[in-house]
């Protein structure tokens, strides 16, 4: 699936570009109404509507967020729900206070560091490991939502739960993205019959337009309405949950459910270009890693380099490698192991680390640094091991109310449809969050009873002149960090209005040399970056799904921005609405007569740029020289005119530049190796 802008959004972005009026608050569109009475930016229209109606009834942002989360459980059941966990960042205007309600899942009492290893001591393959009851963490979302309401809301659970009961009872039409996700997870849903009966009835996956009706889930939500969270943590829902987890291989007990604790946390904060980034602390690696990336990028003139230019992306990829290396080594649940939260984002440390970004070449030798040298160490931490997860599940939404309170909430059941295990009779999907622990014991992120697995979720709020103006976040496992940092860079460094900042194509690279990318990054840029040693994936993909709210505190207007890889929806109490449409799939590129690989990596030349003539392979001159980092002057005499364009013979040019050249006749591929 490719990220392809809808025409309407392109037009809006172009209008914004055509009107260079610069708002003082970044991210604010040059034109557009803006709301004053409250706004929501959510990945599903039905859940957005629930949030809007709560704001219209006089609820605050916390009330709306609670309603949206419960509705998402019903309408986007593969991404989040009360069988999972999440991080709700809250900004309370009247107290000028930030807080985070951490409802991340906890490992049960009988979880063990080696529980994801087979008899030979090898990690059990992910597909098997994450669909076993052992992967299910003690869920926190319901208690998190309830805690947020009780402490910071104006309504209680029974006041905000009815629309979700109705959506579960009467049904919601399956949209294009839900149908795609059901299709991708049929094997998992059918592995445990209960979920299969709901989403793949009679063996046929629900498709776009079908009605998703969930009477069991409606029953569970009604029980919660009547009896509160006890119905879940101490009552019949919990008993059925625990029974099913044990039946599928897990150890969770009622005692684990009763001992679940919501934690309220102080966000981490860091300065970037005079703005303050307020973000998610451990057990998430998200906030510290985003702040590291931004601070590393602060050393470059990104505006001059330009958004998605060669120079900018080179520095960005390198900054990501440095930050992700530290993430892998130092970040886990710091209620168990100390994380150098100050050292990691200390200016002197960042300045040292930035020196490892070489202007001309990808640095193949990036390793974690020593942030403890910039902070007093509280206790020794063993070396954590890292395990990449590149999923795009989970969900993020942002809300602002008329009083100026802001919510940035990322919430998950981990993989798509979590573990695939549904609580029989109560219709809720259970997470597989414990697979976010390292499968191999010995590190700070190993499984331990009562511990929260390391997360990447990064709900963030950005401040200008001590006033919050942007709430932003994304799903996407470890790619969340890339999506959030690039959206912030697009807004602050590249002056993009929020909607354009979200739809601008992103890249992801957590270590040397592989880079994944979204459609829209220029081919010349990719070729030049490959010449520097970065390896771009052959085809683009999707990275994250950002939902954000921007507040122009100078005019009192609020704006939303949503992604088009789901049915992103902005609704405002003032009546404004915006909705992304299903992206048109990018046309399949014709590979042409041959393929060029350098060190085993396919270069992205189009069919028109490649010609075979009399047994000699030619590539369009400027493109070949860009990809192989050759100067035009040296090859002036080798060029031949084909279809009115200069082309160069690949073998001759490559050999002159010092590559060894071979021809794979079976694959019709020219292979270049650096000698
Ligand atoms: N479990 C992941 C985390 O907490 C989120 C999953 C995803 O976004 O795909 O970081």
XYZ file of C-alpha atoms and ligand atoms in Angstrom:
685
model
C 0.000 0.000 0.000
C 1.386 3.404 -0.859
C 0.800 6.745 0.646
C -0.722 8.773 -2.127
C -2.170 12.181 -1.509
C -5.823 12.727 -2.300
C -6.456 15.427 -4.868
C -8.383 17.557 -2.403
C -5.508 17.532 0.024
C -3.009 18.269 -2.737
C -5.122 21.235 -3.719
C -5.308 22.437 -0.133
C -1.559 22.051 0.258
C -0.938 23.931 -2.969
C -3.217 26.770 -1.877
C -1.281 26.959 1.341
C 1.969 27.081 -0.607
C 0.651 29.788 -2.917
C -0.123 32.066 -0.010
C 3.177 32.729 1.720
C 1.648 34.600 4.650
C 3.644 33.388 7.626
C 1.663 32.814 10.785
C 3.570 33.460 13.981
C 2.507 30.134 15.421
C 3.966 27.267 13.363
C 1.697 24.685 11.781
C -1.215 27.096 11.365
C -2.655 26.991 7.836
C -2.466 30.233 5.849
C -6.160 29.985 5.098
C -9.027 28.045 6.630
C -11.655 28.697 9.215
C -10.192 27.396 12.445
C -12.313 26.410 15.414
C -12.745 28.150 18.747
C -15.087 25.794 20.618
C -13.189 22.508 20.537
C -11.742 20.088 18.005
C -10.880 16.399 17.618
C -8.475 14.682 15.187
C -9.095 10.917 15.106
C -8.372 8.028 12.722
C -12.033 6.927 12.456
C -15.064 9.155 11.769
C -17.458 7.349 14.136
C -15.067 7.720 17.074
C -14.396 11.348 16.129
C -18.158 11.973 16.229
C -18.400 10.488 19.723
C -15.669 12.866 20.912
C -17.310 15.829 19.219
C -20.672 15.112 20.825
C -19.099 14.972 24.273
C -17.491 18.371 23.672
C -20.853 19.678 22.438
C -22.509 18.449 25.609
C -20.071 20.582 27.580
C -17.468 17.929 28.347
C -13.806 18.818 28.489
C -10.950 17.316 26.443
C -10.446 14.493 28.986
C -14.131 13.515 28.792
C -13.960 13.551 24.990
C -10.752 11.493 24.960
C -12.325 8.879 27.236
C -15.337 8.638 24.916
C -13.137 8.424 21.822
C -11.049 5.616 23.324
C -14.110 3.508 24.152
C -15.561 4.148 20.707
C -12.287 3.205 19.021
C -12.478 -0.086 20.910
C -15.693 -0.739 18.959
C -15.016 0.792 15.539
C -11.253 0.219 15.239
C -11.015 -2.973 17.340
C -7.761 -4.089 15.723
C -5.828 -1.131 17.076
C -6.756 -0.368 20.682
C -9.259 -0.995 23.445
C -9.828 -1.981 27.026
C -7.904 -5.194 26.413
C -4.772 -3.079 25.916
C -2.874 -0.072 27.245
C -1.781 3.416 26.331
C -0.384 6.798 27.270
C -2.689 9.784 27.634
C -0.845 13.088 27.821
C -2.971 15.851 29.310
C -2.372 19.595 29.357
C -4.568 21.351 31.900
C -4.907 24.985 30.981
C -6.098 26.353 34.324
C -3.169 24.786 36.188
C -0.700 25.164 33.305
C 0.184 21.554 34.057
C 1.244 18.561 31.987
C 0.700 15.019 33.152
C 0.635 11.556 31.612
C -1.776 8.805 32.538
C 0.244 5.644 31.904
C -2.052 2.661 31.446
C 0.606 0.482 29.790
C 0.109 -3.246 30.280
C 2.037 -4.973 33.073
C 3.617 -8.415 33.084
C 1.705 -10.775 35.405
C 3.208 -12.129 38.616
C 4.206 -15.452 37.075
C 5.796 -14.024 33.936
C 9.450 -15.025 33.569
C 12.418 -13.614 31.616
C 12.762 -16.799 29.550
C 9.085 -17.324 28.807
C 9.495 -16.498 25.100
C 12.307 -19.035 24.536
C 11.852 -22.546 23.173
C 13.495 -25.679 24.668
C 16.711 -24.911 22.802
C 16.873 -21.431 24.288
C 15.913 -19.766 20.996
C 13.188 -17.093 20.758
C 9.871 -18.614 19.706
C 8.980 -17.121 16.282
C 6.928 -13.917 16.548
C 3.781 -15.296 14.859
C 3.581 -18.071 17.431
C 4.816 -16.063 20.391
C 2.405 -13.159 20.013
C -0.739 -15.269 19.620
C -0.141 -17.219 22.836
C -1.758 -16.254 26.153
C 1.744 -15.596 27.518
C 1.982 -12.499 25.332
C -1.053 -10.880 26.983
C -0.131 -8.127 29.434
C -2.465 -7.123 32.253
C -4.612 -4.518 30.474
C -4.657 -0.935 31.736
C -6.773 1.104 29.322
C -10.093 0.954 31.188
C -8.546 1.901 34.520
C -6.480 4.581 32.764
C -9.537 6.163 31.184
C -11.432 5.972 34.465
C -8.531 7.509 36.403
C -8.241 10.352 33.880
C -11.981 11.024 34.129
C -12.000 10.955 37.927
C -8.979 13.225 38.288
C -9.258 15.576 35.340
C -12.614 15.082 33.655
C -16.001 16.604 34.337
C -17.955 13.429 33.510
C -17.894 9.817 34.719
C -17.722 6.556 32.751
C -21.541 6.118 32.569
C -21.814 9.620 31.037
C -19.526 8.872 28.114
C -20.017 5.141 27.422
C -23.493 5.055 25.773
C -22.437 5.915 22.210
C -19.936 3.031 22.277
C -22.592 0.611 23.540
C -24.830 1.726 20.703
C -22.083 1.362 18.087
C -21.382 -2.164 19.318
C -25.065 -3.115 19.476
C -26.376 -1.574 16.265
C -23.156 -2.027 14.335
C -20.767 0.141 12.389
C -20.038 -0.212 8.664
C -16.634 -1.748 8.013
C -14.498 0.831 6.237
C -11.746 0.179 3.658
C -8.928 0.129 6.162
C -10.663 -2.142 8.689
C -11.427 -4.567 5.887
C -7.752 -4.534 4.824
C -6.635 -5.240 8.369
C -9.183 -8.057 8.819
C -7.921 -9.620 5.602
C -4.326 -9.404 6.749
C -5.123 -11.100 10.069
C -7.544 -13.878 9.072
C -5.046 -16.573 10.095
C -4.727 -15.070 13.556
C -8.428 -14.414 14.063
C -9.266 -17.969 13.048
C -6.590 -19.416 15.309
C -8.789 -18.476 18.265
C -12.405 -19.127 17.222
C -14.058 -16.415 19.275
C -12.532 -13.550 17.290
C -12.922 -15.455 14.040
C -16.702 -15.705 14.553
C -16.936 -11.911 14.840
C -14.578 -10.757 12.096
C -14.512 -13.759 9.754
C -18.060 -15.159 10.118
C -18.565 -18.449 8.292
C -14.959 -18.237 7.108
C -15.602 -15.036 5.125
C -13.707 -11.923 6.264
C -15.985 -8.898 6.748
C -15.531 -6.565 3.812
C -15.966 -2.854 3.223
C -19.618 -1.873 3.713
C -20.540 -4.909 5.858
C -21.975 -4.099 9.271
C -19.733 -4.989 12.204
C -22.117 -5.845 15.057
C -20.604 -6.818 18.435
C -23.320 -7.821 20.927
C -20.829 -9.394 23.359
C -18.776 -6.232 23.469
C -21.982 -4.232 24.006
C -22.741 -6.521 26.957
C -19.278 -5.910 28.457
C -19.613 -2.140 28.050
C -23.073 -2.207 29.669
C -21.673 -4.130 32.631
C -18.912 -1.532 32.960
C -21.537 1.209 32.834
C -23.454 -0.442 35.687
C -20.644 -1.720 37.889
C -17.692 0.468 36.922
C -14.151 -0.803 36.417
C -14.723 -3.531 39.047
C -16.735 -5.465 36.447
C -13.434 -5.794 34.609
C -10.713 -5.872 37.264
C -12.608 -7.777 39.947
C -15.716 -9.163 38.296
C -17.132 -11.399 35.602
C -15.333 -9.816 32.621
C -12.010 -10.306 34.398
C -12.835 -13.892 35.268
C -13.624 -14.736 31.641
C -10.488 -12.868 30.533
C -8.191 -14.724 32.899
C -9.742 -18.058 31.958
C -9.134 -17.429 28.251
C -5.562 -16.219 28.797
C -4.815 -19.369 30.784
C -6.531 -21.570 28.191
C -4.262 -20.112 25.511
C -1.035 -20.623 27.478
C -0.721 -17.591 29.779
C -0.446 -17.353 33.542
C -2.577 -14.269 34.332
C -4.806 -14.508 37.411
C -7.493 -12.379 39.059
C -4.802 -11.245 41.482
C -2.850 -9.768 38.556
C -5.930 -7.873 37.393
C -6.635 -6.607 40.908
C -3.037 -5.431 41.265
C -2.945 -3.496 38.019
C -1.737 0.073 38.702
C -2.202 3.152 36.575
C 0.844 5.399 36.935
C 0.777 9.122 36.599
C 4.027 10.408 35.156
C 5.909 13.630 34.580
C 6.650 14.046 30.882
C 10.227 14.452 29.642
C 11.011 17.912 28.299
C 13.624 19.199 25.896
C 14.360 22.421 24.042
C 14.516 22.590 20.305
C 15.054 25.836 18.390
C 13.483 27.838 21.203
C 10.443 25.570 21.422
C 9.831 23.120 24.231
C 9.029 19.516 23.410
C 6.947 17.854 26.133
C 6.866 14.130 25.525
C 6.513 10.597 26.799
C 8.979 9.375 29.457
C 9.933 5.721 30.138
C 8.598 3.094 29.944
C 8.388 4.623 26.491
C 11.560 5.226 24.562
C 9.597 7.674 22.420
C 10.006 11.051 24.088
C 13.740 10.852 24.775
C 14.487 9.535 21.288
C 12.369 12.204 19.569
C 14.077 14.925 21.618
C 17.514 13.488 20.791
C 16.718 13.486 17.055
C 15.429 17.056 17.153
C 18.421 18.303 19.155
C 20.864 16.579 16.803
C 19.062 18.228 13.857
C 19.265 21.611 15.570
C 22.931 21.750 14.548
C 22.035 21.999 10.858
C 20.413 24.656 8.724
C 17.448 22.486 7.820
C 15.452 25.333 6.394
C 18.219 26.159 3.931
C 18.735 22.499 3.028
C 14.984 22.164 2.362
C 12.407 19.547 3.289
C 13.245 16.087 1.953
C 16.405 17.328 0.202
C 19.538 15.172 0.002
C 21.370 17.145 2.680
C 18.402 17.230 5.051
C 17.552 13.550 4.701
C 21.192 12.501 5.040
C 21.490 14.375 8.339
C 18.093 13.110 9.467
C 18.921 9.466 8.743
C 22.232 9.803 10.571
C 20.582 11.552 13.533
C 18.058 8.701 13.678
C 20.834 6.093 13.726
C 22.532 7.818 16.661
C 19.325 8.203 18.636
C 18.024 4.685 17.961
C 21.407 3.235 19.032
C 20.996 4.906 22.434
C 17.365 3.827 22.575
C 18.378 0.196 22.130
C 20.981 0.373 24.862
C 19.501 2.588 27.535
C 15.724 2.677 27.429
C 13.264 0.443 29.298
C 10.860 0.682 32.237
C 12.798 2.939 34.611
C 10.755 1.790 37.583
C 13.028 -1.271 37.220
C 16.286 0.094 35.758
C 17.517 3.674 35.735
C 17.442 5.436 32.383
C 19.850 8.380 31.895
C 16.985 10.770 31.176
C 19.103 13.884 31.664
C 22.300 12.669 30.020
C 20.588 11.453 26.856
C 19.350 14.940 26.007
C 22.137 16.984 27.631
C 23.375 19.653 25.192
C 27.050 18.700 25.618
C 26.300 15.042 25.002
C 24.256 15.870 21.907
C 27.041 18.123 20.584
C 29.525 15.251 20.991
C 27.202 12.799 19.271
C 26.495 15.177 16.377
C 30.183 15.031 15.434
C 29.559 11.451 14.275
C 27.374 12.738 11.443
C 29.700 12.870 8.447
C 28.628 15.210 5.633
C 29.531 12.949 2.721
C 28.905 9.380 3.748
C 26.567 7.264 5.793
C 28.366 6.325 9.004
C 28.444 2.529 9.109
C 29.953 2.414 12.598
C 27.263 4.005 14.754
C 27.058 2.622 18.285
C 25.397 3.846 21.456
C 27.165 6.657 23.302
C 27.743 7.189 27.024
C 25.013 9.480 28.314
C 25.788 8.443 31.919
C 28.932 10.567 31.610
C 26.590 13.587 31.581
C 24.478 12.560 34.535
C 25.050 11.108 37.946
C 24.403 7.408 37.740
C 21.816 6.203 40.215
C 22.511 2.480 39.908
C 24.075 0.051 37.535
C 21.903 -1.106 34.672
C 22.653 -4.231 32.671
C 22.890 -3.901 28.925
C 19.521 -4.066 27.294
C 19.056 -5.905 24.056
C 16.986 -4.436 21.342
C 14.446 -5.940 19.077
C 13.010 -3.927 16.219
C 9.293 -3.875 15.653
C 8.127 -2.236 12.442
C 4.367 -2.493 12.716
C 1.817 0.194 11.952
C -0.853 -0.764 14.408
C -2.011 1.170 17.478
C -3.789 4.515 17.129
C -3.228 8.138 18.078
C -5.706 10.964 18.501
C -5.559 14.575 19.648
C -8.248 16.754 21.220
C -8.557 20.378 22.301
C -11.480 21.878 24.176
C -12.753 25.449 24.365
C -10.996 26.002 27.683
C -7.594 25.310 26.141
C -7.045 21.823 27.591
C -5.182 19.490 25.241
C -4.993 15.717 24.933
C -2.390 13.724 23.015
C -3.258 10.038 23.427
C -1.557 7.004 21.876
C -3.258 3.708 22.641
C -2.702 0.147 21.557
C -3.247 -3.586 21.757
C 0.214 -3.934 20.068
C -0.066 -6.046 16.888
C -3.089 -5.887 14.568
C -5.975 -7.428 16.591
C -3.393 -7.872 19.378
C -2.896 -11.516 20.251
C -5.975 -12.501 18.215
C -7.460 -13.743 21.505
C -10.964 -12.439 22.245
C -12.582 -12.807 25.664
C -15.474 -15.249 25.046
C -18.874 -13.752 25.793
C -17.472 -10.229 26.259
C -16.131 -9.442 22.779
C -12.904 -7.653 23.625
C -9.591 -8.271 21.934
C -6.588 -8.934 24.140
C -3.211 -7.337 23.604
C 0.124 -9.040 22.935
C 2.058 -6.204 24.563
C 4.485 -8.498 26.387
C 6.197 -9.194 23.058
C 7.522 -5.626 23.378
C 9.874 -7.051 26.003
C 13.098 -8.576 24.672
C 12.499 -12.252 23.964
C 16.024 -13.042 25.136
C 16.665 -12.455 28.866
C 19.582 -10.497 30.276
C 18.814 -6.913 29.385
C 16.987 -4.006 31.006
C 13.987 -4.751 28.797
C 13.739 -8.425 29.779
C 10.402 -9.792 31.009
C 9.917 -9.351 34.763
C 6.772 -9.634 36.893
C 4.987 -6.331 37.354
C 7.121 -4.576 34.748
C 5.951 -2.595 31.722
C 7.492 -3.474 28.352
C 9.486 -0.791 26.573
C 7.266 1.211 24.269
C 7.824 3.607 21.397
C 4.541 5.413 21.791
C 5.176 9.139 21.800
C 2.200 11.350 22.587
C 3.737 14.820 22.467
C 2.781 18.438 23.011
C 4.984 21.260 21.704
C 5.201 24.689 23.345
C 6.143 28.098 22.008
C 6.783 30.929 24.458
C 5.572 28.603 27.237
C 2.235 28.102 25.497
C 1.266 24.715 24.044
C 0.402 24.933 20.358
C 0.612 21.405 18.965
C -0.526 17.964 20.152
C 0.866 15.189 17.972
C 1.516 11.445 17.893
C 1.352 8.339 15.743
C 1.121 4.546 15.767
C 3.835 2.454 14.160
C 5.984 0.626 16.731
C 9.526 1.954 16.606
C 8.653 4.048 13.516
C 6.446 6.220 15.770
C 9.552 8.136 16.792
C 10.378 8.922 13.150
C 6.812 9.987 12.349
C 6.532 12.290 15.350
C 9.974 13.891 14.954
C 9.489 14.466 11.208
C 6.052 16.018 11.686
C 7.536 18.420 14.251
C 10.480 19.215 11.943
C 8.102 19.842 9.029
C 6.127 22.303 11.125
C 8.976 24.105 12.877
C 11.835 23.915 10.372
C 9.965 23.775 7.090
C 7.042 26.061 7.945
C 4.421 23.575 6.801
C 0.817 23.882 7.928
C -0.110 20.855 9.992
C -2.029 18.980 7.282
C 0.839 19.300 4.824
C 3.349 18.385 7.534
C 1.460 15.133 8.118
C 1.076 14.169 4.461
C 4.626 15.059 3.480
C 6.399 11.739 2.803
C 8.433 10.327 5.681
C 11.479 8.083 5.959
C 12.444 5.554 8.623
C 15.878 4.174 9.354
C 16.841 2.979 12.811
C 20.254 1.649 11.862
C 22.720 1.584 8.996
C 22.081 1.189 6.099
C 18.409 0.372 5.341
C 15.883 3.141 4.812
C 12.142 2.689 4.333
C 10.315 5.572 2.683
C 6.943 6.861 1.579
C 5.969 7.598 -2.005
C 6.764 11.159 -2.946
C 10.466 11.278 -2.066
C 12.197 12.409 -5.233
C 14.065 9.759 -7.239
C 17.103 12.030 -7.622
C 17.234 12.448 -3.856
C 17.107 8.684 -3.342
C 19.872 8.120 -5.904
C 22.097 10.736 -4.310
C 21.494 9.265 -0.856
C 22.274 5.769 -2.136
C 25.523 7.166 -3.508
C 26.320 8.243 0.073
C 25.824 4.668 1.312
C 22.166 4.662 2.398
C 20.138 1.741 1.108
C 16.568 2.655 0.192
C 13.966 -0.107 0.014
C 13.013 -0.979 -3.537
C 9.423 0.157 -3.085
C 7.820 2.820 -0.900
C 5.532 1.857 1.983
C 3.524 3.601 4.704
C 5.115 4.970 7.852
C 2.837 5.833 10.782
C -0.548 7.521 10.944
C -0.332 10.969 12.522
C -3.270 12.835 14.068
C -2.584 16.325 15.432
C -4.185 19.500 16.694
C -2.568 22.909 16.307
C -3.602 25.938 18.351
C -2.943 29.466 17.156
C -2.862 31.098 20.570
C -2.590 34.516 18.956
C -5.998 34.287 17.296
C -7.571 31.640 19.543
C -8.158 29.331 16.544
C -7.683 25.537 16.545
C -6.842 23.385 13.529
C -6.635 19.622 13.033
C -4.433 17.502 10.832
C -4.995 13.835 9.983
C -3.285 11.123 7.980
C -4.665 9.424 4.893
C -3.533 5.882 5.644
C -6.768 5.481 7.647
C -10.058 7.355 7.571
C -8.581 10.377 9.371
C -11.250 12.814 10.539
C -11.157 16.302 12.007
C -14.399 17.580 13.547
C -14.912 20.858 15.366
C -17.686 22.051 17.639
C -17.903 25.137 15.417
C -19.084 22.884 12.575
C -15.897 22.376 10.573
C -15.061 18.917 9.309
C -12.299 17.382 7.266
C -11.832 13.827 6.212
C -9.060 12.052 4.350
C -10.102 9.817 1.481
C -8.724 6.440 0.584
C -5.377 6.934 -1.133
C -5.198 5.869 -4.771
C -2.663 3.072 -5.050
C 0.484 4.251 -6.794
C 0.849 2.687 -10.236
C 3.092 -0.374 -10.297
C 6.398 0.701 -11.739
C 7.604 -1.216 -14.810
C 11.066 -2.549 -13.953
C 12.340 -2.230 -17.512
C 14.788 -4.345 -19.474
C 17.337 -4.917 -16.707
C 18.009 -4.189 -13.046
C 21.036 -2.429 -11.560
C 22.221 -3.585 -8.162
C 25.039 -2.000 -6.197
C 26.399 -4.163 -3.363
C 23.245 -6.249 -3.708
C 20.858 -3.305 -3.472
C 18.489 -2.489 -6.314
C 18.712 1.066 -7.598
C 15.359 2.719 -8.349
C 15.744 3.433 -12.071
C 12.540 3.527 -14.088
C 11.944 1.534 -17.273
C 12.434 4.655 -19.426
C 15.798 5.357 -17.858
C 17.244 1.989 -18.936
C 18.020 0.823 -22.457
C 19.697 -2.264 -23.882
C 21.291 -1.629 -27.255
C 23.433 -4.128 -29.151
C 24.087 -6.040 -25.939
C 25.184 -2.936 -24.016
C 23.229 -1.644 -21.021
C 22.717 2.115 -20.864
C 21.194 4.322 -18.170
C 20.155 7.940 -18.539
C 23.397 9.878 -17.976
C 22.442 12.267 -15.163
C 20.615 9.538 -13.201
C 23.466 7.039 -13.491
C 26.056 9.581 -12.382
C 23.849 10.630 -9.457
C 23.503 7.044 -8.249
C 27.188 6.154 -8.658
C 28.478 9.514 -7.493
C 30.354 10.210 -10.740
C 31.234 13.639 -12.144
C 29.660 14.499 -15.502
C 32.877 15.931 -16.961
C 34.805 12.645 -16.931
C 32.155 10.872 -18.989
C 31.246 13.555 -21.517
C 32.679 11.550 -24.428
C 30.979 8.299 -23.451
C 27.420 9.589 -23.753
C 25.175 8.470 -26.598
C 21.882 10.120 -27.531
C 18.858 7.847 -27.081
C 15.350 9.260 -27.594
C 16.906 12.722 -27.531
C 18.534 12.243 -24.094
C 22.165 11.496 -23.204
C 22.650 7.915 -21.920
C 25.829 6.292 -20.561
C 27.049 2.683 -20.811
C 26.768 1.273 -17.308
C 29.716 -1.145 -17.362
C 32.198 1.361 -18.727
C 31.207 4.098 -16.286
C 31.119 1.753 -13.291
C 34.550 0.287 -14.054
C 36.059 3.745 -14.453
C 34.605 4.644 -11.049
C 36.270 1.597 -9.485
C 33.373 -0.886 -9.252
C 33.696 -4.511 -10.275
C 30.937 -5.367 -12.720
C 29.164 -8.660 -13.386
C 26.070 -9.674 -15.313
C 23.526 -12.069 -13.836
C 21.938 -13.484 -16.982
C 19.236 -15.354 -15.100
C 18.001 -12.253 -13.285
C 18.867 -9.806 -16.061
C 20.774 -7.811 -13.491
C 24.001 -5.821 -13.651
C 25.786 -6.231 -10.344
C 28.269 -3.627 -9.136
C 30.496 -4.137 -6.129
C 32.784 -1.579 -4.610
C 36.257 -3.116 -5.015
N 3.434 -1.881 21.128
C 3.999 -0.767 20.465
C 4.602 0.219 21.423
O 4.157 0.344 22.515
C 3.002 -0.045 19.635
C 2.617 -0.879 18.473
C 2.503 -0.107 17.216
O 2.447 1.114 17.226
O 2.480 -0.751 16.173
O 5.519 0.872 21.103
